[in-house]
XYZ file of C-alpha atoms in Angstrom:
523
model
C -0.128 0.036 0.026
C 1.317 3.472 -0.645
C 1.969 5.836 2.048
C -1.054 8.500 3.091
C -0.167 11.814 1.550
C -0.824 14.803 3.782
C -0.978 17.838 1.601
C -1.583 21.345 2.507
C -1.805 25.071 1.173
C -0.391 27.726 3.250
C -3.097 29.048 5.590
C -4.458 32.566 4.265
C -4.017 35.679 6.311
C -7.597 37.019 6.139
C -7.018 40.545 6.641
C -8.767 41.328 3.384
C -10.898 39.260 1.121
C -9.374 36.529 -1.025
C -7.682 37.051 -4.504
C -6.852 35.120 -7.538
C -3.739 34.078 -5.962
C -5.567 32.322 -3.049
C -7.603 30.599 -5.498
C -4.738 29.480 -7.676
C -2.958 27.906 -4.677
C -6.064 26.335 -3.528
C -6.919 24.939 -6.901
C -3.517 23.482 -7.481
C -3.212 21.549 -4.175
C -6.913 20.365 -4.687
C -5.788 19.082 -8.213
C -2.817 17.326 -6.144
C -5.249 15.837 -3.840
C -7.612 14.659 -5.998
C -5.175 12.842 -8.216
C -3.771 11.084 -5.384
C -6.886 9.950 -4.318
C -7.585 8.649 -7.613
C -3.873 6.850 -7.455
C -5.604 4.755 -4.417
C -3.731 7.168 -1.775
C -5.106 8.085 1.482
C -5.039 11.819 1.275
C -5.293 14.157 4.448
C -5.966 17.773 2.432
C -5.715 20.593 4.861
C -6.274 24.510 4.017
C -7.567 27.397 6.218
C -7.013 30.635 7.501
C -4.315 32.102 9.897
C -6.176 34.745 11.939
C -3.708 36.106 14.601
C -1.171 38.919 14.428
C -0.742 42.831 14.836
C -1.961 43.407 11.554
C -5.496 41.670 12.169
C -5.516 43.339 15.551
C -5.070 46.792 13.883
C -7.628 46.296 11.148
C -10.241 45.292 13.649
C -9.740 48.396 15.907
C -9.660 50.450 12.870
C -13.136 49.065 12.099
C -14.223 49.185 15.855
C -14.783 45.622 16.233
C -13.745 42.773 17.982
C -10.704 40.689 16.586
C -12.541 37.339 16.777
C -15.612 38.945 15.357
C -13.277 40.481 12.275
C -11.892 37.032 11.644
C -15.012 35.172 11.639
C -16.352 37.224 9.007
C -13.203 37.420 7.203
C -12.500 33.484 7.294
C -15.829 32.911 6.049
C -15.062 34.550 2.546
C -12.267 31.987 1.987
C -14.361 28.987 2.954
C -17.070 30.306 0.409
C -14.295 30.884 -2.273
C -12.884 26.994 -1.365
C -16.480 25.593 -1.787
C -17.370 27.902 -4.848
C -14.089 26.439 -6.586
C -14.757 22.876 -5.547
C -11.744 22.370 -3.344
C -12.197 19.103 -1.825
C -10.429 19.801 1.302
C -10.766 17.407 4.392
C -10.107 20.103 6.777
C -10.495 23.990 6.881
C -8.633 24.936 10.118
C -8.779 28.248 11.587
C -6.051 29.053 14.076
C -8.528 30.668 16.322
C -9.688 27.202 17.340
C -8.902 26.258 21.115
C -7.616 23.063 19.905
C -5.021 24.742 17.783
C -3.930 26.926 20.397
C -3.156 23.732 22.602
C -1.275 22.513 19.764
C 0.843 25.869 19.471
C 1.417 25.906 23.185
C 2.582 21.905 23.066
C 5.156 22.799 20.273
C 6.283 25.720 22.437
C 6.948 23.757 25.372
C 8.877 21.296 23.522
C 11.000 23.686 21.908
C 11.800 25.149 25.423
C 12.324 21.606 27.064
C 15.032 21.248 24.185
C 16.497 24.559 25.681
C 15.977 26.646 22.501
C 13.795 29.453 24.065
C 15.120 32.252 26.217
C 14.068 35.664 26.956
C 15.634 38.942 25.681
C 14.971 42.332 24.369
C 14.316 42.643 20.690
C 15.121 45.752 18.890
C 14.911 45.742 14.823
C 12.882 46.090 12.055
C 9.509 44.642 11.815
C 7.073 44.594 8.787
C 3.472 44.551 9.966
C 2.113 43.627 6.716
C 4.652 40.678 6.241
C 4.258 39.674 10.081
C 8.035 39.204 9.637
C 11.385 40.673 11.149
C 14.152 41.752 8.758
C 17.868 42.453 8.905
C 19.183 46.075 7.995
C 21.068 44.217 5.418
C 17.789 43.322 3.516
C 16.000 46.386 3.353
C 16.027 49.092 0.589
C 15.063 52.872 0.738
C 11.508 53.797 -0.476
C 10.896 56.769 -2.628
C 10.193 58.778 0.497
C 13.284 57.503 2.420
C 11.242 55.046 4.185
C 12.933 51.722 4.960
C 11.048 48.742 2.966
C 11.438 45.117 3.084
C 12.627 42.650 0.358
C 8.667 42.455 -0.103
C 8.450 46.101 -0.658
C 6.247 46.657 2.319
C 7.196 49.448 5.009
C 8.891 48.301 8.143
C 8.986 49.996 11.413
C 11.662 49.969 14.262
C 10.519 47.751 17.067
C 11.681 47.773 20.548
C 9.901 45.221 22.971
C 10.594 42.157 25.405
C 10.299 38.903 23.812
C 11.121 35.093 23.849
C 13.994 34.100 21.456
C 14.169 30.752 19.580
C 17.769 29.639 18.766
C 17.650 29.603 15.355
C 21.590 30.311 15.087
C 21.889 26.671 16.373
C 20.164 25.110 13.654
C 22.157 26.666 10.468
C 24.320 23.439 9.732
C 21.429 21.131 10.565
C 19.351 22.545 8.012
C 22.062 22.830 5.536
C 22.552 19.218 6.114
C 19.114 18.322 5.763
C 18.756 20.137 2.347
C 21.833 18.361 1.248
C 20.593 15.091 2.251
C 16.960 15.749 0.740
C 17.434 17.515 -2.608
C 13.707 17.515 -3.162
C 12.953 19.253 0.409
C 12.701 22.668 -1.287
C 11.080 23.298 -4.886
C 11.499 24.376 -7.507
C 15.318 24.501 -7.849
C 15.378 28.554 -7.712
C 13.361 28.659 -4.456
C 15.994 26.066 -3.080
C 18.953 28.047 -4.211
C 17.309 31.507 -2.482
C 17.107 29.411 0.586
C 20.619 27.940 0.564
C 21.913 31.390 0.049
C 19.964 32.845 2.868
C 20.930 30.093 5.328
C 24.721 29.879 4.380
C 24.921 33.726 4.875
C 24.284 33.034 8.824
C 21.336 32.853 11.030
C 20.427 35.026 13.806
C 18.011 33.930 16.585
C 14.620 34.681 16.149
C 11.968 36.868 18.211
C 8.971 34.933 18.739
C 6.752 36.581 20.968
C 5.282 39.601 21.170
C 4.087 41.663 24.077
C 2.853 45.023 22.669
C -0.665 43.406 21.737
C -2.577 40.610 22.945
C -4.416 39.087 19.760
C -2.683 35.477 19.216
C -1.604 32.436 21.055
C -0.789 32.965 24.770
C 2.939 32.120 25.482
C 2.625 29.162 28.096
C 3.998 30.285 31.634
C 4.897 33.868 30.470
C 1.930 36.240 31.080
C 1.726 39.268 28.725
C 3.430 37.439 25.726
C 1.633 35.921 22.690
C 3.296 33.949 20.181
C 5.007 35.355 16.986
C 2.110 34.696 14.397
C 4.501 32.603 12.380
C 5.195 29.900 15.250
C 1.158 29.765 15.496
C 0.568 29.730 11.827
C 3.039 27.157 10.962
C 1.642 24.653 13.671
C -1.351 24.392 12.109
C -0.247 21.702 9.840
C 0.342 19.709 13.022
C -2.857 20.348 14.340
C -4.911 19.010 11.639
C -2.617 15.933 12.034
C -3.889 15.341 15.799
C -0.936 16.734 17.452
C -0.392 16.654 20.374
C -3.588 15.005 21.599
C -4.230 11.855 18.693
C -0.946 9.995 18.343
C -2.639 7.722 16.446
C -3.506 10.132 13.808
C -0.305 11.648 14.062
C 1.262 8.291 13.135
C -0.949 8.021 9.942
C -0.468 11.726 8.859
C 2.604 12.955 10.120
C 4.990 10.049 10.365
C 8.783 10.151 10.484
C 8.670 8.342 7.099
C 5.577 10.351 5.742
C 4.830 12.032 2.555
C 4.200 15.518 3.598
C 3.651 18.430 1.236
C 3.280 22.105 1.711
C 1.841 24.174 -1.502
C 2.638 27.958 -0.783
C 3.588 31.097 -2.419
C 7.349 31.873 -3.230
C 7.081 34.798 -0.864
C 6.724 32.842 2.238
C 9.129 30.018 1.393
C 11.746 31.510 4.013
C 9.329 30.720 6.987
C 8.428 26.994 5.546
C 12.053 26.266 4.569
C 14.147 27.533 7.394
C 11.988 28.353 10.520
C 9.611 25.606 10.235
C 12.020 22.612 10.079
C 13.980 24.097 12.598
C 11.096 24.295 15.017
C 10.438 20.466 13.974
C 13.896 19.612 14.687
C 13.710 21.209 18.075
C 10.621 19.702 19.156
C 11.767 16.159 17.490
C 8.671 15.938 15.163
C 9.452 14.682 11.652
C 9.794 17.091 9.031
C 7.754 17.686 5.650
C 9.140 15.812 2.503
C 8.653 18.935 -0.009
C 7.876 22.468 0.364
C 7.077 23.969 -3.184
C 6.996 27.265 -3.603
C 4.745 28.443 -6.501
C 5.139 31.742 -8.287
C 2.519 34.656 -8.563
C -0.132 35.665 -10.950
C 0.278 38.702 -12.582
C -2.565 40.727 -14.047
C -2.076 41.266 -17.657
C 1.688 41.016 -16.628
C 1.303 43.514 -13.567
C 1.762 42.462 -9.990
C -1.811 42.713 -8.227
C -2.042 45.631 -5.783
C -4.970 47.317 -4.527
C -3.613 50.681 -5.475
C -3.620 49.708 -8.986
C -6.955 48.453 -8.435
C -6.048 45.406 -10.526
C -6.797 42.800 -7.560
C -8.984 39.949 -9.102
C -11.831 38.261 -7.099
C -11.916 34.701 -7.872
C -15.516 34.340 -7.451
C -16.398 36.952 -10.314
C -14.112 35.438 -12.215
C -15.685 31.941 -11.883
C -19.165 33.676 -12.368
C -17.795 35.204 -15.456
C -16.123 32.156 -16.938
C -17.331 29.174 -15.102
C -15.286 27.112 -12.375
C -13.727 24.364 -14.414
C -12.663 26.669 -17.053
C -10.995 28.719 -14.408
C -9.344 25.727 -12.708
C -8.206 24.721 -16.222
C -6.966 27.969 -17.292
C -4.606 28.657 -14.273
C -3.134 25.194 -14.383
C -2.620 24.897 -18.165
C -1.630 28.385 -18.704
C 1.353 28.459 -16.145
C 4.524 26.031 -15.522
C 3.884 25.445 -11.819
C 6.356 27.094 -9.917
C 6.713 30.165 -12.568
C 5.228 33.571 -12.368
C 2.283 33.740 -14.912
C 0.172 36.143 -16.411
C -3.726 36.209 -17.118
C -6.576 38.266 -18.491
C -10.167 37.667 -19.475
C -8.957 37.239 -23.376
C -6.448 34.634 -22.233
C -9.167 32.479 -20.357
C -11.560 32.768 -23.056
C -9.248 31.629 -25.873
C -7.790 28.890 -23.837
C -11.099 27.591 -22.769
C -12.609 27.782 -26.533
C -9.590 26.023 -27.989
C -8.702 23.463 -25.475
C -11.691 22.319 -23.488
C -14.353 23.689 -25.845
C -12.687 22.412 -29.363
C -10.216 19.881 -28.629
C -12.362 17.971 -25.986
C -15.985 19.117 -25.752
C -16.623 19.262 -29.528
C -15.030 15.656 -29.950
C -17.313 14.476 -27.130
C -20.517 16.219 -28.588
C -20.226 15.061 -32.223
C -19.096 11.433 -31.345
C -22.104 11.171 -28.611
C -24.667 12.926 -30.719
C -23.679 10.807 -33.919
C -24.106 7.518 -31.633
C -27.749 8.948 -30.131
C -28.774 9.798 -33.669
C -27.553 6.937 -35.680
C -27.660 4.140 -33.600
C -30.624 5.204 -31.251
C -28.537 5.488 -28.497
C -27.161 1.872 -28.694
C -23.599 1.527 -27.760
C -21.704 0.744 -30.863
C -19.947 -2.627 -31.104
C -15.945 -2.809 -31.024
C -14.159 -4.596 -33.601
C -10.590 -2.986 -32.982
C -8.288 -2.746 -35.913
C -4.461 -1.545 -35.669
C -5.607 2.015 -35.900
C -8.067 1.519 -33.149
C -5.667 -0.066 -31.117
C -2.759 2.656 -31.571
C -5.113 5.355 -30.647
C -6.308 3.767 -27.627
C -2.717 2.626 -26.583
C -2.011 6.923 -26.944
C -4.867 7.664 -24.696
C -3.802 5.134 -22.237
C -0.097 6.108 -22.098
C -1.247 9.823 -21.444
C -4.096 8.831 -19.058
C -2.314 6.198 -17.035
C 1.434 6.853 -17.243
C 2.023 10.548 -18.102
C -0.565 12.294 -16.213
C -0.434 10.391 -12.947
C 3.635 10.979 -13.230
C 3.040 14.517 -13.778
C 0.621 15.109 -10.637
C 3.048 12.991 -8.420
C 5.870 15.677 -9.625
C 3.788 18.616 -8.992
C 3.633 19.367 -12.493
C 0.116 19.925 -13.510
C 0.723 22.074 -16.657
C 2.445 18.691 -17.879
C -0.466 16.395 -16.935
C -2.540 18.803 -19.076
C -0.093 18.903 -22.174
C -0.251 15.063 -22.115
C -3.896 15.043 -22.042
C -4.021 17.482 -24.726
C -1.827 15.694 -26.879
C -4.201 12.460 -26.557
C -7.554 14.554 -27.273
C -5.540 16.069 -30.369
C -4.886 12.447 -31.426
C -8.634 11.297 -31.088
C -9.533 14.485 -33.290
C -6.890 13.365 -35.896
C -8.491 9.724 -35.710
C -11.838 10.632 -36.086
C -11.127 12.946 -39.193
C -9.223 10.158 -40.713
C -11.600 7.320 -40.112
C -14.645 9.442 -40.995
C -17.467 7.485 -39.495
C -20.141 9.722 -41.221
C -18.890 8.475 -44.458
C -18.759 4.755 -43.195
C -22.457 4.735 -41.854
C -23.228 4.405 -45.780
C -20.132 2.326 -46.831
C -19.161 0.226 -43.730
C -21.723 0.192 -40.996
C -19.772 -2.499 -38.768
C -16.611 -0.507 -39.292
C -18.355 2.906 -38.359
C -19.233 1.226 -34.777
C -15.742 -0.179 -34.217
C -14.455 3.505 -34.853
C -17.389 4.936 -32.448
C -16.876 2.535 -29.929
C -13.002 3.288 -29.786
C -13.753 6.871 -29.579
C -16.439 6.310 -26.694
C -13.879 4.461 -24.796
C -11.291 7.067 -25.645
C -13.384 10.129 -24.816
C -14.568 8.320 -21.133
C -10.855 7.865 -20.335
C -9.927 11.182 -21.229
C -12.688 12.494 -18.855
C -11.399 10.097 -16.306
C -7.992 11.461 -16.640
C -8.899 15.164 -16.380
C -11.290 14.639 -13.320
C -8.621 16.134 -10.891
C -8.714 19.473 -12.874
C -12.172 19.732 -14.252
C -14.180 17.694 -11.598
C -17.827 18.956 -12.068
C -17.636 18.951 -16.229
C -15.865 15.623 -16.715
C -18.410 14.050 -13.778
C -21.152 15.179 -15.822
C -19.838 13.549 -18.910
C -19.136 10.550 -17.435
C -22.437 10.488 -15.846
C -23.897 10.762 -19.070
C -21.806 8.068 -20.447
C -22.808 5.822 -17.919
C -19.185 5.191 -16.846
C -19.406 3.427 -13.464
C -17.884 4.991 -10.210
C -15.397 2.349 -9.519
C -13.758 2.936 -13.111
C -13.168 6.527 -12.508
C -9.533 6.208 -11.113
C -6.062 5.654 -12.775
C -6.356 2.143 -11.879
C -9.973 1.789 -13.046
C -8.886 2.829 -16.546
C -7.622 -0.524 -17.195
C -11.094 -2.069 -16.336
C -13.632 -3.677 -18.742
C -15.993 -0.864 -18.076
C -17.368 -0.443 -21.795
C -17.863 -4.424 -21.749
C -20.132 -4.120 -18.836
C -22.068 -1.259 -20.440
C -22.840 -3.295 -23.387
C -23.941 -6.136 -21.509
C -26.508 -4.236 -19.613
C -27.570 -2.673 -22.865
C -26.924 0.924 -21.924
C -28.308 3.672 -24.296
C -26.806 7.249 -24.537
C -29.190 10.176 -25.079
C -27.798 13.093 -27.346
C -25.581 15.305 -25.026
C -25.781 18.653 -23.992
C -22.541 21.039 -25.164
C -19.866 20.606 -22.337
C -18.468 23.546 -22.733
C -20.442 26.546 -24.210
C -18.525 28.822 -26.127
C -17.258 31.814 -24.274
C -17.087 35.514 -25.013
C -14.675 38.045 -23.744
C -16.817 40.616 -21.170
C -17.965 43.986 -22.935
C -16.506 45.793 -20.437
C -12.906 44.239 -20.710
C -13.156 44.759 -24.516
C -13.686 48.547 -23.998
C -10.570 48.810 -21.811
């Protein structure tokens, strides 16, 4: 049996409503989780919201509401987005949950028991927006002379009593781990960034705040709340049962477990430096892989509220459809790289690939069967051409696509799928079943049977990416649930439908043609 897979997004900071970047990360992680389930894996998929920290406290105060009431409202928007986009999470965690407070205090006590916590006075630069501390050498001067973080956010000089974590003790241990586990940080560009940062030397990390109280209380230290990243990173353990459910921990956070974090490239340092150091200190297993994906750019520009180009994923899903949006985001951008999106690009890729290459293939094949065979499924009589097509489809569906999903390369899986769809289109044009109807009805049926199987197997293979559309097609075609997996692709489900005398009705268009919204064209 394969190992269980624990896969997570970063938890979203609900200081504002979700944007397309949040949707991109959730969709990609959902696709990996769905694909793993289709490979027979036991999957635990967690997402959620990171609800503590100074930024949340300040925003709630500005709105004159209690921080808990503020995060209750904001977190609901992220959960609504996930549910709208078909994100198949097993746990939506909120760090304001009492159980998570207990987990955060438990890992703190474990790090303290290892001798890695001490009190001191923090004086240095802090970005409220990033909830991050920065060294002087990392800062740049803004246009007004203000200091800016590497992310371009303002920093302020902070002085307060603090607990510190002995991060400096873990420099060589981290470098040794990176060397022994070259796939720990992906892609390679992120790994190189982290290596340079750690090799330059690590300073002890301030891990508590004493100037506000919205956070997890530091055990045994009245007046201190945990630095939000200690609390936030621990969410991954909370969902796996830490520290209360050892049986669940053994299943989903085992020493030799398959644990994958999908995160944005801007928070790789926290996950690839601080998080493994915390886990080493607490004597807990480390994840297998931390993958830092790129940013989505609106027509090539980074999204910002000041530019007014922050895209609402709910509005995009409403305008173009959930599955077309899911497909576009993963097909358009090589996962790990930055990418650009626009209404025109979404419409073009949906119409040409989902609509023409696959949707039209299914539409004309199934309509032809419904009309010319009165819905009766065609009888196979495979020739070399038929066998070659199904072999090409199965190479993509059973080998290339699962392998690409396991490698966290959804764009490669989609390209393999598209090549197989194009092969089906070339096959139907060459075989011309509409001509065979008059000259060779038996051969016509053999061609249609081959296409029926190929279309269904392509629909099964792309289920992780476009689950609603692919499921609707498979339901219409009568494909049984047990065949809808990468293992099930090799079953004799078509023979079973023939034996039962299954009949198919004329289908509705799977991907109606999209148009660019008028307000976009006018811009």
